[in-house]
Structure formats: structure tokens, C-alpha cells
XYZ file of C-alpha atoms in Angstrom:
454
model
C 5.074 -15.644 -12.052
C 2.574 -14.486 -14.374
C -1.183 -13.547 -13.449
C -4.519 -14.972 -14.880
C -7.084 -12.281 -15.054
C -10.796 -13.634 -15.656
C -13.932 -13.028 -14.337
C -14.644 -10.610 -11.219
C -10.764 -9.360 -11.766
C -10.916 -8.313 -15.385
C -14.547 -6.864 -14.419
C -12.239 -4.498 -11.980
C -9.843 -4.095 -14.915
C -12.846 -3.036 -17.558
C -14.454 -0.892 -14.910
C -11.278 1.416 -14.407
C -10.378 1.071 -18.186
C -14.116 2.656 -19.105
C -13.164 5.324 -16.320
C -10.270 6.383 -17.463
C -10.609 6.018 -21.548
C -13.423 8.323 -20.771
C -11.422 10.820 -19.577
C -8.455 10.807 -21.484
C -10.203 11.095 -24.471
C -11.685 14.463 -23.199
C -8.534 15.135 -22.841
C -7.697 14.392 -26.776
C -5.656 11.409 -25.691
C -5.686 8.949 -28.888
C -5.847 5.447 -28.674
C -3.055 3.526 -30.690
C -1.247 -0.324 -30.407
C 2.653 -0.183 -30.736
C 4.752 -3.642 -32.045
C 5.304 -5.607 -28.815
C 9.255 -6.897 -30.069
C 11.604 -4.587 -29.730
C 15.367 -4.399 -31.490
C 18.751 -4.316 -29.571
C 19.247 -1.476 -31.737
C 16.391 0.807 -30.626
C 16.505 -0.422 -26.983
C 20.263 0.675 -26.803
C 19.716 4.192 -28.649
C 18.587 5.632 -25.263
C 21.021 4.584 -22.398
C 20.151 5.406 -18.934
C 16.657 4.412 -20.000
C 17.747 0.919 -20.540
C 19.806 0.594 -17.830
C 17.234 1.253 -15.463
C 15.239 -2.064 -17.078
C 18.185 -3.900 -18.187
C 17.921 -6.792 -15.355
C 14.276 -6.891 -16.201
C 13.913 -6.861 -20.305
C 13.399 -10.875 -21.718
C 14.801 -11.611 -24.549
C 13.807 -13.653 -27.949
C 16.828 -15.437 -28.849
C 15.130 -18.327 -30.992
C 12.932 -19.255 -33.407
C 12.120 -23.114 -33.597
C 14.805 -24.549 -32.568
C 17.220 -21.969 -35.321
C 18.987 -19.452 -33.328
C 18.401 -15.759 -33.960
C 21.108 -13.803 -35.278
C 20.257 -10.564 -33.326
C 17.613 -11.157 -30.309
C 14.852 -9.655 -29.829
C 13.839 -7.858 -26.491
C 10.159 -8.021 -25.697
C 9.173 -4.340 -24.696
C 8.958 -3.890 -20.171
C 7.801 -0.653 -21.444
C 7.108 1.328 -24.726
C 9.186 4.519 -24.902
C 11.841 2.903 -27.514
C 9.733 1.413 -29.018
C 7.412 4.438 -29.907
C 8.926 7.216 -30.061
C 11.699 6.775 -33.399
C 8.212 7.109 -35.014
C 7.573 10.331 -32.943
C 10.702 11.542 -34.697
C 8.921 10.491 -38.224
C 5.419 12.071 -37.589
C 6.841 15.577 -35.652
C 8.186 18.386 -38.267
C 6.793 21.505 -36.890
C 4.376 23.449 -34.409
C 1.075 22.211 -36.224
C 2.145 18.595 -35.533
C 1.672 19.606 -31.371
C 0.667 18.480 -29.039
C 0.846 14.420 -30.017
C -0.881 12.372 -27.488
C -1.204 8.499 -27.430
C -1.995 5.697 -24.655
C -1.870 2.033 -25.497
C -3.902 -0.701 -23.708
C -1.151 -3.917 -22.943
C 0.964 -5.902 -21.493
C 4.474 -5.418 -21.066
C 7.346 -8.168 -19.475
C 9.454 -7.586 -16.931
C 11.515 -10.622 -15.572
C 11.033 -10.021 -12.174
C 12.906 -12.874 -10.045
C 12.944 -11.488 -6.722
C 9.582 -11.061 -4.006
C 7.144 -12.164 -6.924
C 3.628 -11.217 -5.465
C 0.272 -11.452 -7.646
C -0.862 -8.286 -8.886
C 2.295 -6.678 -7.362
C 4.927 -8.014 -8.632
C 4.946 -10.260 -11.632
C 6.374 -11.612 -15.168
C 3.153 -10.172 -17.536
C 1.014 -7.195 -16.348
C -2.030 -5.409 -18.361
C -1.856 -1.955 -18.065
C -2.056 1.989 -20.073
C 0.969 3.623 -20.844
C 0.245 7.419 -22.508
C 2.995 8.590 -24.022
C 3.007 12.563 -25.238
C 4.781 15.256 -26.665
C 5.094 18.915 -26.422
C 5.669 22.312 -27.935
C 6.264 23.581 -24.126
C 7.281 22.639 -20.972
C 4.419 24.415 -19.105
C 2.151 22.407 -21.094
C 3.791 19.332 -20.375
C 3.985 19.620 -16.779
C 0.434 20.984 -16.806
C -0.616 17.162 -18.208
C 1.402 15.322 -15.916
C -0.849 16.421 -13.155
C -3.630 16.117 -15.210
C -3.293 12.658 -15.374
C -1.944 11.948 -11.412
C -5.667 13.723 -10.134
C -7.256 11.104 -12.896
C -5.018 8.149 -10.797
C -6.338 9.193 -7.723
C -9.580 9.147 -8.705
C -8.565 5.846 -9.898
C -7.944 4.959 -6.628
C -10.171 6.731 -4.157
C -13.143 7.514 -5.690
C -12.924 3.634 -7.348
C -11.197 1.245 -5.308
C -12.051 3.288 -1.746
C -8.636 3.717 -1.268
C -6.851 6.547 0.109
C -3.219 8.157 -1.543
C -0.552 10.689 -1.525
C 0.081 12.295 -3.982
C 3.471 13.646 -4.728
C 6.792 13.574 -6.431
C 9.788 11.115 -5.988
C 13.059 11.793 -5.267
C 15.813 11.132 -7.622
C 17.432 8.172 -7.160
C 13.804 6.677 -7.358
C 12.207 8.589 -10.102
C 11.544 7.010 -13.935
C 15.177 5.812 -15.313
C 16.007 8.545 -18.221
C 13.358 10.920 -17.056
C 13.189 14.382 -15.677
C 11.227 14.254 -12.289
C 8.251 11.196 -11.908
C 5.226 12.434 -9.777
C 3.296 9.553 -8.045
C 0.610 8.237 -5.822
C 1.031 6.114 -2.761
C -0.494 4.146 -1.267
C 0.369 1.618 2.360
C -0.515 -1.745 3.192
C -1.639 -1.243 7.187
C -1.450 -5.341 7.474
C 2.327 -5.597 5.671
C 3.735 -1.656 7.634
C 4.886 -1.407 3.350
C 3.901 1.400 1.329
C 2.841 0.667 -2.709
C 2.692 3.046 -5.781
C -0.430 3.026 -6.920
C 0.559 4.457 -10.197
C 2.949 6.902 -11.844
C 2.777 9.944 -14.467
C 5.827 10.830 -15.345
C 8.032 14.449 -17.056
C 10.133 12.792 -18.817
C 12.248 16.661 -20.532
C 14.055 16.449 -23.391
C 16.057 13.929 -22.995
C 13.967 11.091 -24.974
C 13.791 14.693 -27.703
C 17.213 14.644 -27.806
C 18.181 10.872 -27.986
C 15.667 9.708 -30.746
C 15.791 13.559 -32.366
C 12.036 15.168 -32.324
C 13.064 18.220 -33.198
C 10.093 20.548 -34.327
C 10.255 24.273 -36.269
C 8.513 26.142 -33.867
C 6.314 29.358 -35.080
C 9.351 31.671 -35.311
C 10.909 28.999 -37.805
C 13.272 28.070 -35.305
C 14.506 24.015 -34.573
C 13.070 23.283 -31.402
C 13.288 20.143 -29.051
C 9.736 17.887 -28.331
C 9.333 18.026 -24.410
C 7.586 14.332 -23.443
C 5.475 12.484 -20.734
C 4.468 9.077 -20.054
C 2.331 7.800 -17.688
C 0.670 4.719 -16.616
C -0.712 1.949 -14.281
C -1.458 -1.495 -14.215
C -3.275 -3.989 -13.007
C -0.829 -3.368 -9.725
C -4.491 -1.247 -8.745
C -6.486 -4.712 -8.051
C -3.484 -6.037 -5.810
C -3.414 -2.967 -3.805
C -7.535 -3.405 -3.525
C -7.044 -6.872 -1.704
C -4.591 -6.196 0.537
C -6.426 -2.695 1.463
C -10.192 -4.116 2.301
C -9.407 -7.729 2.187
C -10.257 -9.876 5.286
C -9.875 -12.853 7.212
C -13.223 -14.171 5.291
C -11.835 -13.433 1.698
C -11.956 -10.604 -0.507
C -14.001 -7.242 0.369
C -14.783 -5.290 -3.123
C -16.098 -1.587 -3.300
C -19.284 -1.645 -5.372
C -18.527 0.682 -8.014
C -15.546 -2.005 -8.703
C -17.873 -5.256 -8.038
C -18.730 -7.603 -11.148
C -21.835 -8.523 -8.900
C -23.334 -5.641 -6.249
C -26.040 -7.621 -4.848
C -26.205 -11.814 -4.859
C -29.694 -13.002 -3.908
C -29.745 -16.153 -2.107
C -32.603 -19.092 -2.183
C -33.001 -19.567 2.222
C -35.689 -22.894 1.749
C -36.326 -24.610 5.061
C -38.522 -27.861 4.914
C -41.674 -28.324 3.842
C -41.594 -24.795 2.283
C -42.622 -23.127 -0.772
C -39.664 -23.805 -3.001
C -41.435 -23.106 -6.041
C -42.067 -19.538 -4.736
C -39.318 -18.638 -3.044
C -37.501 -19.272 -6.428
C -39.780 -17.115 -7.918
C -39.306 -14.595 -5.563
C -35.743 -14.387 -5.997
C -35.699 -13.915 -9.752
C -37.875 -10.929 -9.661
C -35.743 -9.572 -7.469
C -32.917 -10.252 -9.731
C -35.162 -8.850 -12.570
C -36.339 -5.605 -11.004
C -32.043 -4.970 -9.430
C -31.137 -5.482 -13.130
C -34.016 -3.512 -15.132
C -32.672 -0.607 -12.349
C -29.063 -0.885 -13.030
C -27.403 -3.023 -9.950
C -25.222 -5.771 -11.207
C -26.764 -8.552 -9.601
C -26.943 -12.540 -10.072
C -29.057 -15.376 -8.094
C -26.797 -18.450 -6.127
C -30.575 -21.060 -6.719
C -28.182 -23.976 -6.647
C -30.215 -26.940 -4.685
C -26.665 -29.443 -3.723
C -25.805 -26.642 -1.620
C -26.527 -24.996 1.479
C -27.652 -21.898 2.400
C -24.887 -21.318 4.960
C -22.471 -22.489 2.214
C -23.380 -20.202 -0.019
C -23.204 -17.491 2.160
C -19.644 -17.989 2.728
C -18.891 -18.230 -0.620
C -20.015 -14.902 -1.739
C -18.274 -13.539 1.189
C -15.148 -15.032 0.180
C -15.599 -13.134 -2.943
C -15.929 -9.932 -1.594
C -19.907 -9.608 -3.090
C -20.735 -5.973 -1.200
C -24.371 -6.846 -0.648
C -25.990 -10.169 -0.024
C -30.062 -10.318 0.197
C -31.291 -13.468 1.625
C -35.332 -14.785 0.886
C -36.562 -17.781 2.906
C -39.888 -18.629 3.829
C -40.605 -16.430 6.477
C -39.603 -13.013 4.124
C -42.762 -14.121 1.352
C -44.708 -14.059 4.654
C -43.947 -10.603 5.511
C -43.167 -9.609 1.921
C -39.606 -8.903 3.295
C -35.797 -9.556 2.155
C -32.741 -9.783 4.604
C -30.108 -7.653 3.412
C -26.635 -9.065 4.776
C -23.295 -5.872 4.178
C -20.041 -7.707 3.231
C -17.708 -5.151 4.976
C -19.462 -4.713 8.359
C -21.870 -7.820 8.595
C -24.948 -5.800 8.815
C -28.344 -7.346 9.286
C -31.333 -5.170 7.571
C -35.615 -6.441 6.486
C -36.784 -4.430 3.659
C -40.349 -4.273 2.386
C -40.486 -5.208 -1.074
C -41.553 -1.961 -2.315
C -41.037 0.893 -4.734
C -38.192 2.023 -2.182
C -36.308 -1.660 -2.160
C -34.501 -0.594 -5.152
C -33.609 3.571 -4.094
C -32.696 1.938 -0.219
C -30.640 -0.941 -2.421
C -28.607 1.959 -4.145
C -28.299 3.919 -1.115
C -26.252 0.909 0.569
C -23.791 0.225 -2.008
C -23.150 3.795 -2.253
C -23.165 3.871 1.933
C -20.754 0.682 1.806
C -18.091 2.579 -0.816
C -17.627 5.770 1.422
C -17.530 3.270 4.918
C -14.594 1.571 3.310
C -12.698 4.414 2.418
C -13.372 6.180 5.268
C -12.154 2.679 7.253
C -9.051 2.476 4.761
C -7.907 6.104 5.105
C -8.584 6.071 9.361
C -6.506 2.571 9.897
C -3.467 4.720 6.685
C -3.650 7.611 9.287
C -3.576 5.606 12.031
C -0.031 4.247 10.657
C 1.519 7.936 9.789
C 3.843 8.851 12.201
C 6.126 12.515 11.809
C 10.139 11.769 13.000
C 12.447 14.396 13.472
C 15.262 12.882 14.467
C 17.046 9.080 12.999
C 16.592 7.001 16.635
C 12.971 7.943 16.034
C 12.581 7.552 12.180
C 14.357 3.532 13.196
C 11.556 3.067 15.990
C 8.748 4.228 13.771
C 10.446 1.879 10.952
C 10.474 -0.983 13.771
C 7.338 -0.361 14.018
C 5.542 -0.561 10.331
C 5.108 2.893 9.898
C 4.034 5.552 6.637
C 7.095 7.818 8.029
C 6.801 11.161 7.100
C 10.530 13.025 8.229
C 11.790 16.072 7.823
C 14.816 16.253 4.927
C 17.483 17.194 2.710
C 16.484 16.363 -0.695
C 20.128 14.603 -1.304
C 20.752 11.460 -3.325
C 23.860 10.270 -1.593
C 21.629 10.528 1.645
C 18.818 8.875 0.485
C 21.609 5.794 -0.402
C 22.907 6.147 3.223
C 19.402 5.586 4.610
C 18.939 2.477 2.357
C 22.336 0.816 3.309
C 21.597 1.545 6.969
C 18.301 -0.164 7.028
C 19.111 -3.120 4.739
C 17.918 -6.298 6.627
C 15.763 -9.461 5.734
C 12.309 -7.422 5.696
C 13.602 -5.153 3.448
C 15.198 -1.113 3.910
C 13.745 2.314 3.724
C 13.472 4.007 1.187
C 11.406 7.598 0.013
C 8.116 6.879 -1.069
C 7.523 10.500 -2.262
C 7.267 14.413 -1.363
C 3.924 14.970 -0.857
C 2.739 18.115 -2.798
C 0.990 19.119 0.216
C 3.641 20.323 2.112
C 3.395 20.803 6.213
C 5.200 23.914 7.271
C 8.856 23.277 7.609
C 9.593 25.837 10.265
C 13.168 27.940 10.056
C 16.470 25.686 11.066
C 14.344 22.263 10.905
C 17.269 19.711 10.195
C 17.537 16.646 7.809
C 16.709 13.508 9.968
C 19.576 11.490 8.376
C 22.081 14.119 7.968
C 21.152 17.045 10.712
C 21.567 19.586 7.354
C 19.115 21.649 6.526
C 16.062 20.228 5.785
C 14.257 21.641 2.455
C 11.455 19.316 2.187
C 9.007 16.996 3.959
C 9.164 13.263 2.532
C 7.460 10.134 3.473
C 9.500 6.972 3.808
C 8.948 3.342 4.553
C 9.381 -0.185 3.101
C 7.619 -0.611 -0.053
C 6.566 -3.504 -2.749
């Protein structure tokens, strides 16, 4: 399954890209582009890394009707494409840090449970790849980037997320550690990884011989990070905010924030109504709002209401003969269907902007309330199983042992998927002395979120 991204979806991605690109440029990260194709030799240089992606790698085996002597891989991610060049470009400490980001597509041949914008064979993303002289600098960037991902979800998409660290079993293949922002879909009872920021440590530096001469004249290996978010953001937004009428778009990322609809009745002065609609569009556009008018006369007003509700436009403005007579417009919110009549005067634009800001905040508050209602704190295996069957996002004390996590997966495996760790939140509740792991009975080391996930 692949996604066709255009119109409102692409506009949402562009809004997020504008924000993220602006912020990473403040961090002196430069944009670049590397090739789509990867030779097998380069791909195999990092064994642990490619083993993690092996089932998903797509291969080109023919050129026209001719078989290629050596098949070529299509990038599932770009570490093995980029790092041979890092080893050429980095020679001394003055060449560091090297901080690059590329906006591109990648291919991962997903065969199980393809879901639009969540799991598909091709998707758009950004992937950052950076190299530093010290682990401290790498660690600092990991968290700085993760905070940008939190802002994408919470400030733009109005989706609450948890920042935390992935388990050893769930971390990026070949990396030192992985951090993530984790969202939760109450309607399905599944967690979803929103974006990841990895510290790769020196594993790739060793494999690709990315060495440098430090300030003491000694040979050293760089410390590396990689980080990415993708079109999955759209899928999470749709699932968190959508309802039975269709999409519900947060105003900050909506390609159309306001739709103006003419409501002509029989014997009404249609020309005046249409002129009033056009005037509103011009006024709003000049004020920086993203606004369009639906003046089609071959559809009824009711049909147009449903059409734009399905598209998720945050505000609908209706103008009919009674509104003209009273010099007002009727404004309808998409998120809660509230209606209000507002005079057409100098306060109209500020009131519309205030309403859009209120919708943005209300969507976040509502999503957080629903997410928080799904969080269940458990301390025993029986409580865990009960919460899992109730489709909860489970917070449990854990001994942080890989074999225990594997055992939990095996014991909960079923038709709708096994439970796994989502992340260990950075904001840790107090772990009282003597607290035991819910699954093994061993001393617990941390609190960790568990659940089924996409």
C-alpha cells in the first residue's frame, strides 16, 4: 500500500515542514539529499542495522528486460547511504559537528497490516543524521530534537504525547538508545510511535570508519545521532480527532481554516449574497486567514455543509438573506457544532481568530482528557491482563530485562496483537522502595508504558 498525498494532506505536511525546517536551521543543521539506491556491499556493512530492516528492504533486480548482475536496494533509511561520505568529509575536530537533514521518501516493503499513513510501503519523511566529537553533545541534541517532535504533535496537531526512552528490544537497530514521542488512540486502544530521536553511539562510526583527530592530536571516533518523523503524523491526527462525520482538522494545520457558504432562499437577492461572501473571503485573506468560498449553485446548502464537515474545515460561515438584513454572519464550529451569529464589523476578524485559537486548544484538551482516561496504573500481572483487555495504555513497574519483555509479548500474543513496551517516560512517577516488576516479581527499576500498538 502507498499513499497519494495531495491537497489538505500535503498542506498539513508543508505546515509541519515549515516549522521543523525553521527550527533545525536555528540549530545550524543543513538540508541535503542523498541517493535513493544502495549497493548490497554498503548495505551489509552494518550487520545489526540491516538485520533489523532485512524483511522490509525492496530490491531492484532488472533493468528493462535485463537481469542486473548485482541487485540494488531501495533505501529503507539512509545511514548506510550517507555514512561512507561522512568518513571522507570528517578528518579533524574542526570538521565537527556535521549536521545534515534530508526531506525524502523511503520504501519499506510492509506485508502485514498496511494502514494508510500509518504503515505503508512508501512514505515521506525527514531524516536527520549528525556527528559530534563527544557523547555529551550528541545526548543534548537527541533531547532537543525530541522536544521539536513534541511541539509538532502538541502545538500543531493538538495531540498529547509522552516523551520517553525505548527499551533495548524496541530501540533502533544498531543504535545505542532510542527516544520517542508516543501517542495513544483511545478508539482502538493502541499506542503509536509518533517520532523517534536516536543516539547511534559509535557503532556506525566503527563500521564506516568515521574517525577524526581530536584537539590533543589523538585519533577518535565520532558520536552520531539520527532522528525522523513522517507522514504517520497525518494518520495519528485523523485517528485522534476524526468523528463519524469525517475529519476534524486543527486550525494550525488546516489548509482551509474557514469555508464561506452562500445560503440563497427562494426569491432572495442571490447577487448580494454572493457579493457578501466574496467580501468576507477578501477581508479574511488580507488578515492572513486561509479561507475559501463555496458558491456552487448545483448543490444545496445542506449538501455543502456535510461536504466541508467531512473535510474537517474548522469553521463554517453561512450567509443568507436574513444575515444580510441583520449585517451578520452565522459561524459554525466543526469540533462541537456550536453556532453563533456575529456582526460584520471591525471585530469580526479578531473574533474569528479567537475562535480558531479556541478550537485548537479545545481539540488538544479533549484529546488529552480521552487519552488520560485510558491510562491505567497496574502493579500485578492480573491487573495488567485486565487492563490490556480493556484496551488501556498501561503504566507498570518493570525490572527492565529484555527476556521479561519477550515473555510478556509471548504470553499476550493473540489475534489483535501482543503487548509490548511503548516507552519509559522521562517524567517518572515515584518508585517506592520494594516495588516489584508486574511481570517477573523481581525488583522494579522504572515505570514503563505498555500496550498494543500500531
